Each structure stands twice: as structure tokens, then as C-alpha cells.
Coordinates of C-alpha atoms in Angstrom, one line a residue:
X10 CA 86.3 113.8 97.2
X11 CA 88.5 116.5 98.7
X12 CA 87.9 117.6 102.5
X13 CA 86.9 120.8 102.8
X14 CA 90.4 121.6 105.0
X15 CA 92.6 120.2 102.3
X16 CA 94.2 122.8 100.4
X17 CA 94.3 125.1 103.4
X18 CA 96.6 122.1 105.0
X19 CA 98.7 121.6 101.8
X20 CA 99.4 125.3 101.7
X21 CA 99.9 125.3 105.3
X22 CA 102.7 122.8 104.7
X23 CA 104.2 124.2 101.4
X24 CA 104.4 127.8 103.3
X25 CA 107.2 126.1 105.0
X26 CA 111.2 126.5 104.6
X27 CA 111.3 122.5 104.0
X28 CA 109.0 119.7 103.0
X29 CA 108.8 117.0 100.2
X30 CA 105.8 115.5 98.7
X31 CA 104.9 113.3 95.6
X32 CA 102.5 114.9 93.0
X33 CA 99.9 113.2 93.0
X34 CA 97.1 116.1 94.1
X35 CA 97.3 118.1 91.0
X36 CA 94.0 117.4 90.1
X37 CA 92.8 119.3 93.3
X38 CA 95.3 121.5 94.6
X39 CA 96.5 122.6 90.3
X40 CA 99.6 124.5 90.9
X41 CA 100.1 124.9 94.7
X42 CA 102.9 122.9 94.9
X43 CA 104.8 123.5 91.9
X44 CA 104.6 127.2 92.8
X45 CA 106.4 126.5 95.9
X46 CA 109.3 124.1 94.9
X47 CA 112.5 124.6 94.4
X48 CA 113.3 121.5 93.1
X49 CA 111.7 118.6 91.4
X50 CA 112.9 114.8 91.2
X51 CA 111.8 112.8 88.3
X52 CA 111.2 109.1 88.9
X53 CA 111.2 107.4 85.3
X54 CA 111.0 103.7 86.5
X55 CA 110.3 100.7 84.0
X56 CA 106.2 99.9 83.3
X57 CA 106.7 96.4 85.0
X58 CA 108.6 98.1 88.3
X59 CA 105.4 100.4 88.1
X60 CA 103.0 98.0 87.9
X61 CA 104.1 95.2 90.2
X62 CA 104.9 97.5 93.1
X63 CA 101.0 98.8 92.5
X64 CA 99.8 95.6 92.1
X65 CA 101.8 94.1 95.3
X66 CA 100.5 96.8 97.3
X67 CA 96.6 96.8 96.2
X68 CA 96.6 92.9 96.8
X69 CA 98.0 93.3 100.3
X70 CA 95.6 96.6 101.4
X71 CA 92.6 94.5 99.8
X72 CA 93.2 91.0 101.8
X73 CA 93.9 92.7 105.1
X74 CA 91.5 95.6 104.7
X75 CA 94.0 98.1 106.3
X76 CA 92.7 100.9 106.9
X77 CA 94.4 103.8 104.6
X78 CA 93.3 107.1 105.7
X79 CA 89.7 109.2 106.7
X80 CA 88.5 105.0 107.3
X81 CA 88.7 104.2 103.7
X82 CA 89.5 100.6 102.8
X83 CA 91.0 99.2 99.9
X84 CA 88.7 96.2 98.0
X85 CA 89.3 93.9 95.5
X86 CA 85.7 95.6 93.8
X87 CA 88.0 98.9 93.9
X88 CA 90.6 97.8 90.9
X89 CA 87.2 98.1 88.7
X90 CA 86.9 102.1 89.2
X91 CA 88.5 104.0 86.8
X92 CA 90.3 106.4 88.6
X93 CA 92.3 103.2 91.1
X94 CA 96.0 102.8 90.6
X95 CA 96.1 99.6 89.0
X96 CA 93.8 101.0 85.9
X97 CA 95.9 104.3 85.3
X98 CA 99.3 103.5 86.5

């Protein structure tokens, strides 16, 4: 769920001269980003780089329940939703 401040932060941020982001908000910001960059950087790693560097990381935020960001926590229950790294990456 997006906070309601979002966007309005994102686009505080892109208004900038500088900044650097990864593209992973499409979904709720669409375009603000790309209308803002000047230049894009393409990461085309190998699935198995992908996956075990997703993996690694959702194993370690689920056993030490760290929390991420707004007080969310990462649970091994998580991996079963859809929409979590592990099921899309």
C-alpha cells in the first residue's frame, strides 16, 4: 500500500539536479522517474546471480526479523504472497 506522501517525496527528489534510484515503483509512481532521467543503466545479471542474492537476503531479514522500513518485517509466511521477490524475481 502506498503512503499517502509518497509520490509527493519521489517527485520532491527527482526535481533535483542529481539523484539515482532503482525502478522498482513503477507500479505506483508510472512514469515519474523515467520522465526525469537522463540516463538509465541496465543490469542484465544471470537468473542464478538473481535469485541467490534474493534468496540470501529474504533468509537473513526472515531469521532476524530486521526491521525494513514503516515497521514492516520480513517472514518466512511472506515468500507465499505473490507479489514477494523470491516468486517474481
Amino acid at each position: 500500500m502506498k503512503r499517502a506522501d509518497f509520490e509527493d517525496e519521489v517527485a520532491e527528489i527527482a526535481a533535483r539536479e542529481r539523484w539515482v534510484t532503482e525502478d522498482q515503483y513503477y507500479r505506483l509512481l508510472g512514469d515519474l522517474l523515467w520522465r526525469r532521467a537522463d540516463t538509465l543503466v541496465w543490469l542484465d545479471l544471470p537468473h542464478a546471480t538473481i535469485m541467490r542474492q534474493v534468496v540470501r537476503r529474504s533468509v537473513v531479514r526472515a531469521a532476524t526479523r530486521r526491521e525494513l522500513w514503516n515497521g514492516n518485517r520480513e517472514t518466512f509466511r511472506d515468500w507465499l504472497d505473490p507479489d514477494h521477490p523470491i516468486r517474481w524475481a
